[in-house]
Amino acid sequence: MEENDDSAGGEADGLQAIKTVASGGALKFGGRILTLALGLVVQILMARLLVPEAYGSVTLAIAVLSISLRFGTLGLDSGVSHLYPVHEDEPSKARGIVRALFQLSLVSGVAIALLLFISAPVLANRAFNEPRLVSLLRIIAIGIPFTVAGENALALARAARDARPRVFIYDILRPILRLGFIAGLIYAGFEAVGAIAGHMAAMILAGVVAVGVVVYLLPSWEVPAEPMGRELLTYSVPLLFASGIGYLMSEIDTFMIGYFLASEKVGIYNISYQLGTFAIFFLTAGGFILPPMLARLETEGQTREMDELYRTITKWIAFASVPVVVVLLVYPSEFIGLLFGAQYLEGANALRVLVLGTFASIAMGSAGGSLTS
């Protein structure tokens, strides 16, 4: 009888886990649609108002930003997704994790910003042979500390299994600010510099808001914070190298095109890459709450429910992605020409290749985040 009760309890817990992931995924899905829509408008705006060479320079600068942020976060976004759910029932440790997260974010964000600001001429002139990149990279450096703090704050909210801060700030507020700032500065005649300045202004404001909102939502612990910096770093830094290499792999195509070819080719390729991301937004949405949910189930010893949860979420994400994949495979030139203009049609075949690779990743599910948890 007890075994039946345990079995029934396990099934209930597994169903509740699926509901939690689904509800968080639904919220993330709605926010992701808005993000993609606004992001697409921004890409169309830049592609049509900037010459391909200037658009390519902006693309290279944003690629450098992505790598800088990955190393600036120190892997803490992944580490807190595991450690906070494990220790959230221990107030002193939970508070210690939060304090360590923000202290380490400040130090690493400032260090990466200084490094990028100083090395901007070397990267621009020697790596990409693009002197105009110097000013773009230095604008990016100014915003890195704020963005790192914001990214890690949103990771903390995710660890608490609350999708709202990331959806409302990262998927709604930041894209709206980005569109407004970039459009205004480009129309004011600042071209590539205006595009990057608008991008970073949106990220800085969103980062500040994210820290404020997440700190407000956290419990008011009435106990002293236990030192958790070493434990958080010990868990996070190995993940930094794993995720850092992953990010480098995701951007290496852009960097190699920028190194070997003209910046115009970077712009053409980026159009295809951006359209290719439409195929993966179901994975991003459906897998958003999955890693901390798995970490919580593992802590409770519910391994069978973990397996069932992963299989169920992966299956539905794959099914939902098929229509988008098929459309982009069959009509790549039509989409590129209609949205961005005939000067970018060269990227049609690249889009087909990217979509096929993306769907292979979707079929495997959110494996990386789940293994981290």
Short mmCIF file of C-alpha atoms in Angstrom, two decimals:
data_model
loop_
_atom_site.label_atom_id
_atom_site.label_comp_id
_atom_site.label_asym_id
_atom_site.label_seq_id
_atom_site.Cartn_x
_atom_site.Cartn_y
_atom_site.Cartn_z
CA MET A 1 0.00 0.00 0.00
CA GLU A 2 2.82 2.35 0.87
CA GLU A 3 4.50 1.59 -2.45
CA ASN A 4 1.28 2.54 -4.27
CA ASP A 5 1.08 5.77 -2.29
CA ASP A 6 4.69 6.54 -3.13
CA SER A 7 4.05 5.76 -6.79
CA ALA A 8 0.98 7.99 -6.84
CA GLY A 9 2.92 10.75 -5.13
CA GLY A 10 5.74 10.43 -7.64
CA GLU A 11 3.31 10.64 -10.55
CA ALA A 12 1.70 13.72 -9.02
CA ASP A 13 5.08 15.35 -8.55
CA GLY A 14 6.06 14.50 -12.13
CA LEU A 15 2.80 15.98 -13.46
CA GLN A 16 3.30 19.09 -11.37
CA ALA A 17 6.85 19.45 -12.73
CA ILE A 18 5.54 19.24 -16.29
CA LYS A 19 2.90 21.88 -15.47
CA THR A 20 5.53 24.17 -13.96
CA VAL A 21 7.79 23.86 -16.98
CA ALA A 22 4.84 24.27 -19.35
CA SER A 23 3.52 27.40 -17.60
CA GLY A 24 6.96 28.97 -17.52
CA GLY A 25 7.47 27.90 -21.12
CA ALA A 26 4.15 29.42 -22.18
CA LEU A 27 5.09 32.75 -20.63
CA LYS A 28 8.53 32.56 -22.18
CA PHE A 29 6.95 31.56 -25.50
CA GLY A 30 4.81 34.70 -25.58
CA GLY A 31 7.75 36.88 -24.64
CA ARG A 32 9.96 35.14 -27.16
CA ILE A 33 7.50 35.83 -29.98
CA LEU A 34 7.54 39.52 -29.10
CA THR A 35 11.34 39.49 -28.87
CA LEU A 36 11.67 37.88 -32.28
CA ALA A 37 9.16 40.27 -33.82
CA LEU A 38 10.87 43.37 -32.43
CA GLY A 39 14.31 41.92 -33.17
CA LEU A 40 13.25 41.30 -36.76
CA VAL A 41 12.08 44.90 -37.08
CA VAL A 42 15.44 46.12 -35.76
CA GLN A 43 17.34 43.88 -38.20
CA ILE A 44 15.23 45.07 -41.12
CA LEU A 45 15.72 48.68 -40.04
CA MET A 46 19.49 48.36 -39.84
CA ALA A 47 19.80 46.29 -43.02
CA ARG A 48 17.79 48.78 -45.06
CA LEU A 49 19.13 52.03 -43.58
CA LEU A 50 22.80 51.02 -43.32
CA VAL A 51 25.00 49.98 -46.21
CA PRO A 52 25.98 46.28 -46.02
CA GLU A 53 29.54 47.19 -44.91
CA ALA A 54 28.27 49.22 -41.93
CA TYR A 55 25.73 46.52 -41.06
CA GLY A 56 28.54 43.96 -41.13
CA SER A 57 30.61 46.06 -38.71
CA VAL A 58 27.65 46.24 -36.32
CA THR A 59 27.28 42.46 -36.56
CA LEU A 60 30.95 41.90 -35.71
CA ALA A 61 30.73 44.26 -32.73
CA ILE A 62 27.67 42.45 -31.36
CA ALA A 63 29.44 39.10 -31.81
CA VAL A 64 32.35 40.41 -29.71
CA LEU A 65 29.80 41.59 -27.14
CA SER A 66 28.26 38.11 -26.92
CA ILE A 67 31.60 36.47 -26.19
CA SER A 68 32.57 39.21 -23.71
CA LEU A 69 29.32 38.77 -21.80
CA ARG A 70 29.74 35.00 -21.68
CA PHE A 71 33.12 35.31 -19.99
CA GLY A 72 31.96 38.30 -17.94
CA THR A 73 29.22 36.24 -16.29
CA LEU A 74 31.92 33.76 -15.10
CA GLY A 75 29.46 30.91 -15.63
CA LEU A 76 27.56 32.19 -12.59
CA ASP A 77 24.28 32.17 -14.49
CA SER A 78 24.63 28.41 -14.91
CA GLY A 79 26.01 27.86 -11.40
CA VAL A 80 23.20 29.71 -9.65
CA SER A 81 20.62 27.73 -11.66
CA HIS A 82 21.86 24.63 -9.84
CA LEU A 83 22.99 25.85 -6.42
CA TYR A 84 20.08 28.13 -5.55
CA PRO A 85 17.36 25.45 -6.01
CA VAL A 86 19.48 23.03 -3.98
CA HIS A 87 19.97 25.48 -1.05
CA GLU A 88 16.82 27.62 -1.20
CA ASP A 89 15.41 25.85 1.89
CA GLU A 90 18.53 26.91 3.85
CA PRO A 91 18.11 30.69 4.30
CA SER A 92 21.69 31.49 5.29
CA LYS A 93 23.13 29.65 2.28
CA ALA A 94 20.50 31.02 -0.11
CA ARG A 95 21.27 34.57 1.00
CA GLY A 96 24.99 33.85 0.71
CA ILE A 97 24.56 32.65 -2.87
CA VAL A 98 22.71 35.84 -3.80
CA ARG A 99 25.33 38.08 -2.20
CA ALA A 100 28.22 36.20 -3.81
CA LEU A 101 26.49 36.30 -7.20
CA PHE A 102 26.27 40.10 -7.28
CA GLN A 103 29.73 40.69 -5.80
CA LEU A 104 31.39 38.41 -8.34
CA SER A 105 29.31 39.89 -11.17
CA LEU A 106 30.57 43.39 -10.35
CA VAL A 107 34.22 42.35 -10.29
CA SER A 108 34.10 40.25 -13.47
CA GLY A 109 31.99 42.77 -15.41
CA VAL A 110 34.38 45.64 -14.71
CA ALA A 111 37.43 43.50 -15.52
CA ILE A 112 36.07 42.35 -18.90
CA ALA A 113 34.99 45.91 -19.76
CA LEU A 114 38.46 47.30 -19.09
CA LEU A 115 40.10 44.52 -21.08
CA LEU A 116 37.85 45.12 -24.10
CA PHE A 117 38.24 48.90 -23.95
CA ILE A 118 42.04 48.65 -23.93
CA SER A 119 42.28 45.92 -26.58
CA ALA A 120 39.74 47.47 -28.99
CA PRO A 121 42.37 48.84 -31.44
CA VAL A 122 44.12 45.47 -31.65
CA LEU A 123 40.88 43.58 -32.29
CA ALA A 124 39.63 46.10 -34.85
CA ASN A 125 42.82 46.56 -36.86
CA ARG A 126 44.60 43.24 -36.59
CA ALA A 127 41.84 40.69 -36.22
CA PHE A 128 39.20 42.17 -38.55
CA ASN A 129 41.04 44.91 -40.47
CA GLU A 130 38.15 47.25 -39.67
CA PRO A 131 39.34 50.56 -38.09
CA ARG A 132 35.73 51.70 -37.60
CA LEU A 133 35.28 48.88 -35.06
CA VAL A 134 37.42 50.66 -32.44
CA SER A 135 34.69 53.12 -31.46
CA LEU A 136 32.01 50.42 -31.62
CA LEU A 137 33.91 48.08 -29.30
CA ARG A 138 34.60 50.85 -26.79
CA ILE A 139 30.91 51.77 -26.67
CA ILE A 140 30.18 48.12 -25.95
CA ALA A 141 32.76 48.01 -23.15
CA ILE A 142 30.97 50.80 -21.25
CA GLY A 143 27.81 48.73 -20.95
CA ILE A 144 29.29 45.36 -20.05
CA PRO A 145 29.26 45.67 -16.20
CA PHE A 146 25.56 46.61 -16.18
CA THR A 147 24.66 43.87 -18.63
CA VAL A 148 26.59 41.17 -16.74
CA ALA A 149 24.82 42.09 -13.49
CA GLY A 150 21.45 42.04 -15.25
CA GLU A 151 22.07 38.68 -16.93
CA ASN A 152 23.07 37.04 -13.65
CA ALA A 153 20.13 38.61 -11.83
CA LEU A 154 17.70 37.14 -14.37
CA ALA A 155 19.46 33.77 -14.01
CA LEU A 156 18.75 33.97 -10.28
CA ALA A 157 15.05 34.53 -10.97
CA ARG A 158 15.10 31.56 -13.31
CA ALA A 159 16.74 29.46 -10.57
CA ALA A 160 13.81 30.38 -8.33
CA ARG A 161 11.59 29.04 -11.14
CA ASP A 162 10.09 32.45 -11.84
CA ALA A 163 9.98 33.21 -15.57
CA ARG A 164 8.35 36.62 -15.20
CA PRO A 165 11.42 38.86 -14.73
CA ARG A 166 13.24 37.49 -17.75
CA VAL A 167 10.15 37.62 -19.95
CA PHE A 168 9.10 41.14 -18.98
CA ILE A 169 12.60 42.62 -18.91
CA TYR A 170 14.66 40.58 -21.39
CA ASP A 171 11.91 39.67 -23.86
CA ILE A 172 9.70 42.78 -23.70
CA LEU A 173 11.36 45.84 -22.13
CA ARG A 174 14.83 45.46 -23.66
CA PRO A 175 13.68 44.85 -27.27
CA ILE A 176 11.32 47.85 -27.08
CA LEU A 177 14.10 50.08 -25.75
CA ARG A 178 16.51 48.68 -28.33
CA LEU A 179 14.14 49.42 -31.21
CA GLY A 180 13.48 52.96 -29.99
CA PHE A 181 17.10 53.89 -29.34
CA ILE A 182 18.50 52.35 -32.52
CA ALA A 183 15.80 53.81 -34.76
CA GLY A 184 16.20 57.26 -33.24
CA LEU A 185 19.99 57.32 -33.48
CA ILE A 186 20.15 55.92 -37.02
CA TYR A 187 17.55 58.40 -38.24
CA ALA A 188 19.58 61.14 -36.49
CA GLY A 189 22.47 60.23 -38.82
CA PHE A 190 24.79 58.33 -36.46
CA GLU A 191 24.76 55.17 -38.63
CA ALA A 192 26.80 52.24 -37.22
CA VAL A 193 27.83 54.15 -34.09
CA GLY A 194 24.18 55.00 -33.44
CA ALA A 195 23.12 51.37 -33.88
CA ILE A 196 25.65 50.14 -31.31
CA ALA A 197 25.02 53.03 -28.91
CA GLY A 198 21.28 52.34 -29.04
CA HIS A 199 21.85 48.63 -28.51
CA MET A 200 24.01 49.23 -25.44
CA ALA A 201 21.74 51.91 -23.98
CA ALA A 202 18.89 49.40 -24.01
CA MET A 203 21.07 46.71 -22.40
CA ILE A 204 22.30 49.08 -19.67
CA LEU A 205 18.80 50.20 -18.70
CA ALA A 206 17.44 46.65 -18.81
CA GLY A 207 20.35 45.44 -16.64
CA VAL A 208 19.69 48.07 -13.98
CA VAL A 209 15.96 47.26 -13.95
CA ALA A 210 16.66 43.51 -13.78
CA VAL A 211 18.84 43.82 -10.69
CA GLY A 212 16.29 46.03 -8.96
CA VAL A 213 13.30 43.80 -9.75
CA VAL A 214 14.99 40.52 -8.83
CA VAL A 215 16.31 41.88 -5.51
CA TYR A 216 12.79 43.13 -4.73
CA LEU A 217 11.25 39.72 -5.48
CA LEU A 218 13.69 37.72 -3.36
CA PRO A 219 12.68 36.64 0.16
CA SER A 220 13.66 38.91 3.06
CA TRP A 221 15.96 36.54 4.92
CA GLU A 222 16.36 37.28 8.64
CA VAL A 223 19.61 35.36 9.00
CA PRO A 224 23.25 36.26 8.31
CA ALA A 225 24.54 35.29 4.87
CA GLU A 226 26.81 32.28 4.88
CA PRO A 227 29.91 32.74 2.68
CA MET A 228 29.12 30.91 -0.56
CA GLY A 229 31.45 32.63 -3.01
CA ARG A 230 33.95 29.78 -3.19
CA GLU A 231 31.27 27.12 -3.67
CA LEU A 232 29.54 29.21 -6.35
CA LEU A 233 32.81 29.84 -8.19
CA THR A 234 33.95 26.23 -7.89
CA TYR A 235 30.75 25.04 -9.50
CA SER A 236 30.47 27.86 -12.05
CA VAL A 237 33.97 28.32 -13.49
CA PRO A 238 34.19 24.88 -15.15
CA LEU A 239 30.81 25.64 -16.71
CA LEU A 240 32.22 28.97 -17.89
CA PHE A 241 34.77 27.22 -20.08
CA ALA A 242 32.18 24.78 -21.40
CA SER A 243 29.62 27.48 -22.17
CA GLY A 244 32.34 29.90 -23.32
CA ILE A 245 33.52 27.40 -25.89
CA GLY A 246 29.90 26.85 -26.89
CA TYR A 247 29.40 30.57 -27.39
CA LEU A 248 32.66 30.83 -29.30
CA MET A 249 31.48 28.00 -31.55
CA SER A 250 28.19 29.81 -32.11
CA GLU A 251 30.02 32.98 -33.15
CA ILE A 252 33.07 31.47 -34.86
CA ASP A 253 31.36 31.58 -38.24
CA THR A 254 30.88 35.36 -37.92
CA PHE A 255 34.45 35.85 -36.72
CA MET A 256 35.92 33.77 -39.54
CA ILE A 257 33.92 35.59 -42.19
CA GLY A 258 35.03 38.90 -40.66
CA TYR A 259 38.67 37.77 -40.65
CA PHE A 260 38.85 36.30 -44.16
CA LEU A 261 36.22 38.34 -46.05
CA ALA A 262 34.91 41.89 -46.23
CA SER A 263 32.47 43.16 -43.61
CA GLU A 264 29.77 43.23 -46.31
CA LYS A 265 29.80 39.39 -46.29
CA VAL A 266 29.35 39.41 -42.52
CA GLY A 267 26.15 41.42 -42.97
CA ILE A 268 24.82 39.05 -45.63
CA TYR A 269 25.54 36.00 -43.49
CA ASN A 270 24.02 37.59 -40.38
CA ILE A 271 20.70 38.06 -42.16
CA SER A 272 20.55 34.30 -42.80
CA TYR A 273 21.63 33.56 -39.23
CA GLN A 274 18.94 35.80 -37.74
CA LEU A 275 16.21 34.18 -39.84
CA GLY A 276 17.56 30.75 -38.83
CA THR A 277 16.94 31.56 -35.17
CA PHE A 278 13.19 31.46 -35.81
CA ALA A 279 13.45 27.68 -35.87
CA ILE A 280 14.89 27.46 -32.35
CA PHE A 281 12.61 29.74 -30.37
CA PHE A 282 10.37 26.80 -29.34
CA LEU A 283 13.42 25.17 -27.73
CA THR A 284 14.32 28.39 -25.92
CA ALA A 285 10.79 28.82 -24.61
CA GLY A 286 10.04 25.20 -23.72
CA GLY A 287 13.39 24.59 -22.05
CA PHE A 288 13.54 27.81 -20.04
CA ILE A 289 12.33 26.46 -16.68
CA LEU A 290 13.48 22.89 -17.40
CA PRO A 291 17.04 23.01 -15.91
CA PRO A 292 16.12 24.35 -12.43
CA MET A 293 13.09 22.05 -12.37
CA LEU A 294 15.36 19.07 -13.07
CA ALA A 295 17.77 20.23 -10.36
CA ARG A 296 14.92 20.33 -7.87
CA LEU A 297 13.65 16.87 -8.84
CA GLU A 298 17.17 15.46 -8.56
CA THR A 299 17.52 16.90 -5.06
CA GLU A 300 14.30 15.06 -4.13
CA GLY A 301 15.57 11.81 -5.70
CA GLN A 302 12.85 11.66 -8.35
CA THR A 303 14.94 10.38 -11.26
CA ARG A 304 12.06 8.68 -13.08
CA GLU A 305 10.10 11.93 -13.10
CA MET A 306 13.21 13.72 -14.46
CA ASP A 307 13.38 11.33 -17.40
CA GLU A 308 9.66 11.64 -18.14
CA LEU A 309 9.81 15.44 -17.95
CA TYR A 310 12.74 15.69 -20.36
CA ARG A 311 11.21 13.32 -22.90
CA THR A 312 7.81 15.02 -22.85
CA ILE A 313 9.14 18.55 -23.25
CA THR A 314 11.58 17.56 -26.03
CA LYS A 315 8.88 15.77 -28.01
CA TRP A 316 6.49 18.71 -28.05
CA ILE A 317 9.24 21.22 -28.84
CA ALA A 318 10.30 19.16 -31.87
CA PHE A 319 6.73 18.83 -33.14
CA ALA A 320 6.09 22.56 -32.78
CA SER A 321 9.28 23.46 -34.68
CA VAL A 322 8.59 21.43 -37.84
CA PRO A 323 6.37 24.00 -39.68
CA VAL A 324 8.91 26.82 -39.21
CA VAL A 325 11.76 24.60 -40.39
CA VAL A 326 9.90 23.49 -43.51
CA VAL A 327 8.93 27.03 -44.54
CA LEU A 328 12.47 28.37 -44.16
CA LEU A 329 13.91 25.43 -46.09
CA VAL A 330 11.54 25.80 -49.03
CA TYR A 331 11.33 29.61 -49.34
CA PRO A 332 14.63 31.13 -48.11
CA SER A 333 15.13 33.59 -50.98
CA GLU A 334 11.56 34.85 -50.76
CA PHE A 335 11.89 35.63 -47.04
CA ILE A 336 15.27 37.32 -47.38
CA GLY A 337 14.27 39.41 -50.39
CA LEU A 338 10.92 40.48 -48.95
CA LEU A 339 12.25 41.48 -45.55
CA PHE A 340 15.80 42.69 -46.11
CA GLY A 341 16.19 43.45 -49.78
CA ALA A 342 17.80 41.96 -52.88
CA GLN A 343 21.35 42.83 -51.73
CA TYR A 344 21.15 40.00 -49.16
CA LEU A 345 19.82 37.20 -51.40
CA GLU A 346 23.27 35.63 -51.52
CA GLY A 347 22.58 34.22 -48.06
CA ALA A 348 19.72 31.90 -49.13
CA ASN A 349 21.75 28.68 -49.22
CA ALA A 350 23.42 29.56 -45.93
CA LEU A 351 19.95 29.87 -44.40
CA ARG A 352 19.04 26.35 -45.56
CA VAL A 353 22.18 24.89 -43.96
CA LEU A 354 21.61 26.79 -40.71
CA VAL A 355 17.99 25.64 -40.44
CA LEU A 356 18.94 21.98 -40.90
CA GLY A 357 21.59 22.22 -38.19
CA THR A 358 19.19 24.03 -35.89
CA PHE A 359 16.53 21.33 -36.22
CA ALA A 360 19.10 18.63 -35.39
CA SER A 361 19.81 20.54 -32.17
CA ILE A 362 16.09 20.89 -31.42
CA ALA A 363 15.57 17.13 -31.77
CA MET A 364 18.13 16.51 -29.00
CA GLY A 365 16.28 18.77 -26.58
CA SER A 366 17.71 21.17 -24.00
CA ALA A 367 20.60 18.81 -23.26
CA GLY A 368 23.26 21.31 -22.22
CA GLY A 369 21.20 23.12 -19.61
CA SER A 370 19.80 19.85 -18.31
CA LEU A 371 23.25 18.30 -17.85
CA THR A 372 24.34 21.43 -15.98
CA SER A 373 21.45 20.92 -13.58
#
